[in-house]
Every structure is written in structure tokens, then in C-alpha cells.
Short mmCIF file of N, CA and C and ligand atoms in Angstrom, two decimals:
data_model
loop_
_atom_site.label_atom_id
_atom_site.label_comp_id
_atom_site.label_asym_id
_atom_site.label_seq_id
_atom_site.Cartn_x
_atom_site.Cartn_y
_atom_site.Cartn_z
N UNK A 1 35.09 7.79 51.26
CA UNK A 1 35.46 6.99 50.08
C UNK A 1 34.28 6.10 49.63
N UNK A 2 33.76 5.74 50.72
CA UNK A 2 32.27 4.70 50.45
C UNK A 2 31.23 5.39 49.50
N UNK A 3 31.13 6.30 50.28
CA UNK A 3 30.41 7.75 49.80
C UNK A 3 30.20 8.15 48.37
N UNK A 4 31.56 8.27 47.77
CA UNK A 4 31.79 8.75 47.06
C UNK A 4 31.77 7.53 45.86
N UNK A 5 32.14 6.20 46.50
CA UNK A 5 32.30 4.95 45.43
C UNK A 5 30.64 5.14 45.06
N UNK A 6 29.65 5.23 46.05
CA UNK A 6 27.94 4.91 45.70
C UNK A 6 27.24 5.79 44.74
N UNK A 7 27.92 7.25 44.96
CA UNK A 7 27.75 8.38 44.09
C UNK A 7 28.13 7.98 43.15
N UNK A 8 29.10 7.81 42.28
CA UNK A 8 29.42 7.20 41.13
C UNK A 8 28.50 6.37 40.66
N UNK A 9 28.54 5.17 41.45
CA UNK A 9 27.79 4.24 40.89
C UNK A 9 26.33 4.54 40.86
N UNK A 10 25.96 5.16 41.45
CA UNK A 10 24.67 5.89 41.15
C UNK A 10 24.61 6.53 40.08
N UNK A 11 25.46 7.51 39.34
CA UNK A 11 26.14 8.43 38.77
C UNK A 11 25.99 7.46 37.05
N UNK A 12 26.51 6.66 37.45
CA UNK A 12 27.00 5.39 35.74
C UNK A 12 25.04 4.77 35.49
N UNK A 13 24.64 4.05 36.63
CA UNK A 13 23.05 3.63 36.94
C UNK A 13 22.45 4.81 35.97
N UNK A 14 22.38 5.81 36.33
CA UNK A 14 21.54 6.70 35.92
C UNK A 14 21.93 7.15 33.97
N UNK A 15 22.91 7.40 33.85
CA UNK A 15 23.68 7.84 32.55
C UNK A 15 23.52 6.30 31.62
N UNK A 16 23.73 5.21 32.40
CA UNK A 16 23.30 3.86 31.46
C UNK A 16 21.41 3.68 31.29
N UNK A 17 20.71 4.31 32.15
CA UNK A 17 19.70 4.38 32.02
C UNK A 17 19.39 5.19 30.63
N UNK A 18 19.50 6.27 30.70
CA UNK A 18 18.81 7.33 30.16
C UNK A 18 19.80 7.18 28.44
N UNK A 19 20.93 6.48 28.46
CA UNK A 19 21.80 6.26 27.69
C UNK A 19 21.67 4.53 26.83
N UNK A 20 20.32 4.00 27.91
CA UNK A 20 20.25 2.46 27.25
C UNK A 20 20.37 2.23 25.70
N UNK A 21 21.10 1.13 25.16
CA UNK A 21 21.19 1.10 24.01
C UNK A 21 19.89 0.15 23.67
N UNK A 22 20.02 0.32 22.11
CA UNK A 22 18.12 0.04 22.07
C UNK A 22 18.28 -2.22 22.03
N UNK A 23 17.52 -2.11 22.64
CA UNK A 23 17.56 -3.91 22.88
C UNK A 23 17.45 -4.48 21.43
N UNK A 24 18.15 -5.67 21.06
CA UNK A 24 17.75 -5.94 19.78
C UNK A 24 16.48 -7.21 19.67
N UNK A 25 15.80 -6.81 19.03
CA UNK A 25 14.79 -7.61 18.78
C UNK A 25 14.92 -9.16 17.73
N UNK A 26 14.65 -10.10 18.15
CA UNK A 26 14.95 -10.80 16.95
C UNK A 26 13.82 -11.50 16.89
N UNK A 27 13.53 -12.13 15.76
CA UNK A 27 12.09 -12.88 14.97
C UNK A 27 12.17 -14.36 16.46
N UNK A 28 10.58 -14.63 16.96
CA UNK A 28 10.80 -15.13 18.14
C UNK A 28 11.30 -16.60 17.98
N UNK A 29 11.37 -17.25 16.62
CA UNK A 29 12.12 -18.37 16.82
C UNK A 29 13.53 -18.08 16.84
N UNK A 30 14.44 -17.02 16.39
CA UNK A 30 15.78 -17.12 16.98
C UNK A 30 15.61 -16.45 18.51
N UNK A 31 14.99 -15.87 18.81
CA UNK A 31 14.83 -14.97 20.24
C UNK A 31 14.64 -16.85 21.08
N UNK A 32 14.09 -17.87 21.06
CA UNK A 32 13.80 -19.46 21.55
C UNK A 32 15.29 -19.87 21.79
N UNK A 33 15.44 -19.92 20.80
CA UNK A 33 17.00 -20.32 20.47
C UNK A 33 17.96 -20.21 21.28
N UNK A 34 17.94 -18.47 21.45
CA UNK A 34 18.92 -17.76 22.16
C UNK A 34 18.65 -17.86 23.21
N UNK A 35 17.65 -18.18 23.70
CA UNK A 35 17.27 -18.48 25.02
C UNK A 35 17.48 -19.40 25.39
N UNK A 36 17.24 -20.44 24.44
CA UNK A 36 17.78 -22.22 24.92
C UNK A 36 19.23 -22.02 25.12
N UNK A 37 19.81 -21.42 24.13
CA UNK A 37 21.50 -21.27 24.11
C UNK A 37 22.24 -20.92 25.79
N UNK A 38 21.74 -19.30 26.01
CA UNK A 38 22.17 -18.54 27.02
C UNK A 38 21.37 -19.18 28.33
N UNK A 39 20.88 -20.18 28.40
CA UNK A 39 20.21 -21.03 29.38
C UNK A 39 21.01 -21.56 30.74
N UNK A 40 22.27 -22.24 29.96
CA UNK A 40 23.36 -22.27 31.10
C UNK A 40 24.36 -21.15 31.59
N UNK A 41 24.11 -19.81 30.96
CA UNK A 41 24.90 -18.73 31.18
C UNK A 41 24.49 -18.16 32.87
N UNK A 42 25.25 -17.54 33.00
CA UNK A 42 25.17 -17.06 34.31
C UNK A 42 26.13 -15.65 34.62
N UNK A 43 25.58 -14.75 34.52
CA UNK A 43 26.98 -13.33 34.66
C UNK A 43 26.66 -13.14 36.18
N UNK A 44 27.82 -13.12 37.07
CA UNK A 44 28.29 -12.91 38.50
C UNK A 44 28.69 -11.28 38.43
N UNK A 45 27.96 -10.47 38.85
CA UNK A 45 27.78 -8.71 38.75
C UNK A 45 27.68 -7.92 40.01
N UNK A 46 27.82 -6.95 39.99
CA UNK A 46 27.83 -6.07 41.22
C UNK A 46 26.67 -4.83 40.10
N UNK A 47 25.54 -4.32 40.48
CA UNK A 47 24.75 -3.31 40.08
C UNK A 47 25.74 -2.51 38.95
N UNK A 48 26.09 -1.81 40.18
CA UNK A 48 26.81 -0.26 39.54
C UNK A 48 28.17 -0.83 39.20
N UNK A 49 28.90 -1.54 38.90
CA UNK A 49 30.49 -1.81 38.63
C UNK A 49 30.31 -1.60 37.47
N UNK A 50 31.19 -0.30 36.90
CA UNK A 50 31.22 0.12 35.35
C UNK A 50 31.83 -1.16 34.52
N UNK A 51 31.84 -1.68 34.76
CA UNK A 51 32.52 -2.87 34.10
C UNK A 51 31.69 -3.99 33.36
N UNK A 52 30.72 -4.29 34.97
CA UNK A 52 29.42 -5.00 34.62
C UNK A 52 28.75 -3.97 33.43
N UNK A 53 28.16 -3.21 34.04
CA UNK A 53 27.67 -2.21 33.25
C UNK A 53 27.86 -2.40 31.60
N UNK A 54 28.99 -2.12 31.30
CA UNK A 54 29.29 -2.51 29.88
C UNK A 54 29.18 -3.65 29.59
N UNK A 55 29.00 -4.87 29.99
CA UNK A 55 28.70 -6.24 29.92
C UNK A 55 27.21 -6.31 29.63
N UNK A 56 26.69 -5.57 30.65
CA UNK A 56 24.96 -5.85 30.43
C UNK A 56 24.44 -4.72 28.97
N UNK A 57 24.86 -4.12 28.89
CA UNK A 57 24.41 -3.06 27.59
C UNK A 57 25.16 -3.66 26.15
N UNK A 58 25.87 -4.47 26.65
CA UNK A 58 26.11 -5.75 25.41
C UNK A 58 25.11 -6.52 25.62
N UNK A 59 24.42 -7.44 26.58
CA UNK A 59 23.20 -7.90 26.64
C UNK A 59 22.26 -7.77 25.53
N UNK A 60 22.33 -6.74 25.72
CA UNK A 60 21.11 -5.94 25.55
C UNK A 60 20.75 -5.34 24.17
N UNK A 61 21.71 -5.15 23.78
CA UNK A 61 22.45 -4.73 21.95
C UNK A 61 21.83 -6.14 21.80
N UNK A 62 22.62 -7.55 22.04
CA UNK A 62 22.59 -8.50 21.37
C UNK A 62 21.15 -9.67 21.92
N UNK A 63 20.38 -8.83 22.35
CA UNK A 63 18.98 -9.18 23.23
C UNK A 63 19.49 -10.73 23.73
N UNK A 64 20.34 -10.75 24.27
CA UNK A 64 20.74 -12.06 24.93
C UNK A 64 19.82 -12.13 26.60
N UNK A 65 19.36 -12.76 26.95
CA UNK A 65 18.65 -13.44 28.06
C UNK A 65 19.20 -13.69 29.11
N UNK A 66 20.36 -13.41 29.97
CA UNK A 66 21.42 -14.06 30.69
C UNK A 66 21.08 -13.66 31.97
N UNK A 67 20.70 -14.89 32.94
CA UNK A 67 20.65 -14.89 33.89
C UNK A 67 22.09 -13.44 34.51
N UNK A 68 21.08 -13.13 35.91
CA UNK A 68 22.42 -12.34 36.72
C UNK A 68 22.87 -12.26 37.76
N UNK A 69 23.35 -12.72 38.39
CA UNK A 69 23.61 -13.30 39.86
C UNK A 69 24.74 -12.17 40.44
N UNK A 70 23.55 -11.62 41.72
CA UNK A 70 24.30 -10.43 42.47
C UNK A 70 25.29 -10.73 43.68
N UNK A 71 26.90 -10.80 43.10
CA UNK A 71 27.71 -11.22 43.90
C UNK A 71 28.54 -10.41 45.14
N UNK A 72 27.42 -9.36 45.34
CA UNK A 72 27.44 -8.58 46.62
C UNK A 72 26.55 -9.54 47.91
N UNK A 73 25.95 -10.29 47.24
CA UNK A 73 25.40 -11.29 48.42
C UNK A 73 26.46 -12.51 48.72
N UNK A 74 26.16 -12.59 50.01
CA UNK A 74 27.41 -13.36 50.64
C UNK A 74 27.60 -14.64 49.78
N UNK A 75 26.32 -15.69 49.68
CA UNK A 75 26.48 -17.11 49.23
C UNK A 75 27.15 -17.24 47.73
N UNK A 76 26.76 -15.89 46.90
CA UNK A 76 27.27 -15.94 45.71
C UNK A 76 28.84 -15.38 45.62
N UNK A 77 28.91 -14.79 46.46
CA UNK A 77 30.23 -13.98 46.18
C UNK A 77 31.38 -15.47 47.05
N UNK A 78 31.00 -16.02 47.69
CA UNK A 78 31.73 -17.37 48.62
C UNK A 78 31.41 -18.24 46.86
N UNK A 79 30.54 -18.14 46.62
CA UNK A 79 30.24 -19.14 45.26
C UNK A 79 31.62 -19.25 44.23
N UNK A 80 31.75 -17.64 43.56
CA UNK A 80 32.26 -17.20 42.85
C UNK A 80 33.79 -17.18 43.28
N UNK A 81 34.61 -16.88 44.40
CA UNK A 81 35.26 -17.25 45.12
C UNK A 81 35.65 -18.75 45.07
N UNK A 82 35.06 -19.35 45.49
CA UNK A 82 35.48 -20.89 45.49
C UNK A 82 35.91 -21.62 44.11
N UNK A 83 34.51 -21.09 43.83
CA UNK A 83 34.15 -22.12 42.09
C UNK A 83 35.13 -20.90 40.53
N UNK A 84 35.19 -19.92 40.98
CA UNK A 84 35.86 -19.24 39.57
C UNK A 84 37.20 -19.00 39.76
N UNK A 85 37.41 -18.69 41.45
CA UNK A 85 39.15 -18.72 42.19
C UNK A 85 39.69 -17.00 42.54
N UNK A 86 38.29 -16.12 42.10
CA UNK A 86 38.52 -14.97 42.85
C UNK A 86 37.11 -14.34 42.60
N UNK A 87 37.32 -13.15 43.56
CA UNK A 87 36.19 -12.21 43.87
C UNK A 87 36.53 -10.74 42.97
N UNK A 88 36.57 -11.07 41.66
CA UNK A 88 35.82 -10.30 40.58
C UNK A 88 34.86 -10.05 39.71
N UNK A 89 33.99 -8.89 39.29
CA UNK A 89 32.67 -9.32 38.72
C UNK A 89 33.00 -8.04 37.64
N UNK A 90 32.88 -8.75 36.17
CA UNK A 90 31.82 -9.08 36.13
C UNK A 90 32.52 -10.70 35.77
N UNK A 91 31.51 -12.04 36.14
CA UNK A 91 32.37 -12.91 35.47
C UNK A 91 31.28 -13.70 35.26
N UNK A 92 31.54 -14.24 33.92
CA UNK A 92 30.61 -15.13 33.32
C UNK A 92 30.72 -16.50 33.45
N UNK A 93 29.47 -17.15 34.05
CA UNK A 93 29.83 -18.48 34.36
C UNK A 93 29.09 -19.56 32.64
N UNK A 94 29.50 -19.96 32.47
CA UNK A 94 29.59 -21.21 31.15
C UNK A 94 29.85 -22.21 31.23
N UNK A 95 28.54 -22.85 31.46
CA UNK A 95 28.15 -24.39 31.55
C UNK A 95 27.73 -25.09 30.36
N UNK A 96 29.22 -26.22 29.58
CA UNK A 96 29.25 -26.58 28.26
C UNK A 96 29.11 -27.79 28.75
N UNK A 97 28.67 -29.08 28.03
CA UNK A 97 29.42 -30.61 27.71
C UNK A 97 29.49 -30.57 29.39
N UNK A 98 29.03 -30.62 30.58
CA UNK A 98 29.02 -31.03 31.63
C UNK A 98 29.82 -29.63 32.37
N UNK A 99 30.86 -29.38 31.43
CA UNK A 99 31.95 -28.79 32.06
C UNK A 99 31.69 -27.06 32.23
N UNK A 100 32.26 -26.81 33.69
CA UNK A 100 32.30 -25.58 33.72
C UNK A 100 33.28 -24.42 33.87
N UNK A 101 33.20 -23.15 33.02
CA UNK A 101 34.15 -22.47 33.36
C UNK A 101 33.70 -21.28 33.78
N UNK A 102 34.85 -20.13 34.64
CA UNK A 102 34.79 -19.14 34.86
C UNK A 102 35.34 -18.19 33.96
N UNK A 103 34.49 -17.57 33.27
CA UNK A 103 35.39 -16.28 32.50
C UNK A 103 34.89 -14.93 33.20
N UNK A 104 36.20 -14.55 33.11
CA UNK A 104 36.45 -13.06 34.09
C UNK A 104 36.57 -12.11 32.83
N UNK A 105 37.03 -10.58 33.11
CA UNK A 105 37.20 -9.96 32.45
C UNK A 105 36.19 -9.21 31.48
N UNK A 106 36.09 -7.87 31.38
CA UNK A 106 34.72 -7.61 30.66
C UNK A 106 35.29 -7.39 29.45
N UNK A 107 35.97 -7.47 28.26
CA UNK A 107 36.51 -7.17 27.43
C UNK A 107 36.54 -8.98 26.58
N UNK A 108 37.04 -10.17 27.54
CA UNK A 108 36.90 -11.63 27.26
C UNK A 108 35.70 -12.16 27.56
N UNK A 109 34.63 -11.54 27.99
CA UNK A 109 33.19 -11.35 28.25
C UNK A 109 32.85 -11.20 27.15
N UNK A 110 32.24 -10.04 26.38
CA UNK A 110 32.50 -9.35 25.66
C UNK A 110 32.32 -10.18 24.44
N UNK A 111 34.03 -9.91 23.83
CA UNK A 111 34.44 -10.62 23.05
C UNK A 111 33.90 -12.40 22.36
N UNK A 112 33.34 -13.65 23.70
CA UNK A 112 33.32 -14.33 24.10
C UNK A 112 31.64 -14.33 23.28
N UNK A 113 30.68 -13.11 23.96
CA UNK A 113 29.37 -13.66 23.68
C UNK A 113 29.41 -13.11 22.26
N UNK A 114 30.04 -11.78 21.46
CA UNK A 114 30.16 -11.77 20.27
C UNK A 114 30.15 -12.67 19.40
N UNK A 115 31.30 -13.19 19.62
CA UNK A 115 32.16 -14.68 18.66
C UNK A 115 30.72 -15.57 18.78
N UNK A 116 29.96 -16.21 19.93
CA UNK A 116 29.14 -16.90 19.50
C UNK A 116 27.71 -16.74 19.26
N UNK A 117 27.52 -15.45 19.44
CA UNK A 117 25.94 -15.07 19.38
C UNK A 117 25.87 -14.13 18.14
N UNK A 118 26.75 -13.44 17.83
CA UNK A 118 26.43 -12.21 16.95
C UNK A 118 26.25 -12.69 15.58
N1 GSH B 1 39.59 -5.57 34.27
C1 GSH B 1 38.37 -6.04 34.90
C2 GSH B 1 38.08 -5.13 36.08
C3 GSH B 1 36.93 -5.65 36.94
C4 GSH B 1 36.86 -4.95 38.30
O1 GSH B 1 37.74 -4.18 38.67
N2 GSH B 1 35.82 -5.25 39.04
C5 GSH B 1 35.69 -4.78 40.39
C6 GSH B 1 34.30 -4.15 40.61
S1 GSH B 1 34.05 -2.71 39.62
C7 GSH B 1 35.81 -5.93 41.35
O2 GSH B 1 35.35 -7.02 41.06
N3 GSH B 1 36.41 -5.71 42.53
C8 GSH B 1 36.52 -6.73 43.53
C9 GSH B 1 35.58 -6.53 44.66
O3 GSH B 1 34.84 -5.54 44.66
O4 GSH B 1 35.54 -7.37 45.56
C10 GSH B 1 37.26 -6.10 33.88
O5 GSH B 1 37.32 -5.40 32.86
O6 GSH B 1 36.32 -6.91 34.06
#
């Protein structure tokens, strides 16, 4: 079953590779911007999780900058756990006005960096 989960995910790695959507470029004072913006962002990911996957190739469409924190390592995944209240990825951490939240879900992900970046 392990086996077969790595094959896959090897399987999606490779097909998102060769399948990358083209990064968007923007004039470098909004590319500053977006960078100052997505500064406190933080996406909590596993490599190959088709899920992430579609999260980061939104990235990438919308040349967003977003830190990525691999929550297959113990300290982050205890992180994410504690501080978001479960061990799902992909989940975006959003640090506003002091305050922080956990958004889960790749679809309210998604949706989330659309509404304010696009
Ligand atoms: N509906 C969720 C599904 C996310 C999901 O199933 N993620 C898996 C990895 S692909 C997960 O975090 N599993 C928990 C674990 O591996 O500990 C989404 O669209 O984000």
C-alpha cells in the first residue's frame, strides 16, 4: 500500500512537471507587492499530495511567492497539529492584524488566494 501510495505520488510529481502551468509574470513593482503581501503566508504541504499539488500550480498561475513548509517533518506536522487543530495539508497559514488563522481545504485555499490576489 506504501508502495503503491509513492508510485502515485511520483506518478502526479512527474505529470505536474511536464504539465506545469506557465508562471505568471507580473511588471516587478506588482511582483514587490505581492511579495510584501504573501510575506506572512505560509502553505503546510506534503510533496506529492494531489491536493497540495493543485494548490501550488495555483501558485504559480498567479506567480504568488508563498513560503512552503514540509509537514512530513515531525516539528511542523506537531506545529500544524497544535496551532491549526489537525494533521491535514494542504493548509494555509495567514498571518493578518496580529491574528492567526488556519485555512484547510484546497478548494477554500484556492478560492481564498483568488478573491485576494487575482
Ligand atoms: N479535502 C481536502 C483533502 C486533503 C487530504 O486528504 N490531504 C491528505 C494528504 S493527500 C492528508 O492531509 N492526510 C492526512 C495525513 O496524511 O496525515 C482538500 O481538498 O484539501
Amino acid at each position: 500500500m506504501n508502495a503503491l501510495r509513492w508510485i502515485v505520488g511520483r506518478l502526479i510529481l512527474i505529470l505536474n512537471a511536464v504539465f506545469a502551468p506557465k508562471k505568471a509574470q507580473h511588471p516587478a513593482e506588482h511582483q514587490a507587492w505581492l511579495d510584501q503581501q504573501t510575506k506572512t503566508l505560509a502553505l503546510y504541504e506534503y510533496e506529492a499530495c494531489p491536493f497540495c499539488v493543485k494548490v501550488r500550480r495555483t501558485l504559480r498561475r498567479q506567480g504568488l511567492n508563498i513560503q512552503t513548509i514540509n509537514a512530513k517533518q515531525a516539528e511542523h506536522k506537531a506545529e500544524l497539529a497544535k496551532m491549526g487543530g489537525k494533521v491535514q495539508v494542504p493548509c494555509l497559514r495567514i498571518e493578518e492584524n496580529n491574528q492567526v488563522q488556519w485555512l484547510y481545504e484546497s478548494k477554500s485555499i484556492i478560492q481564498y488566494l483568488e478573491q485576494r490576489f487575482a
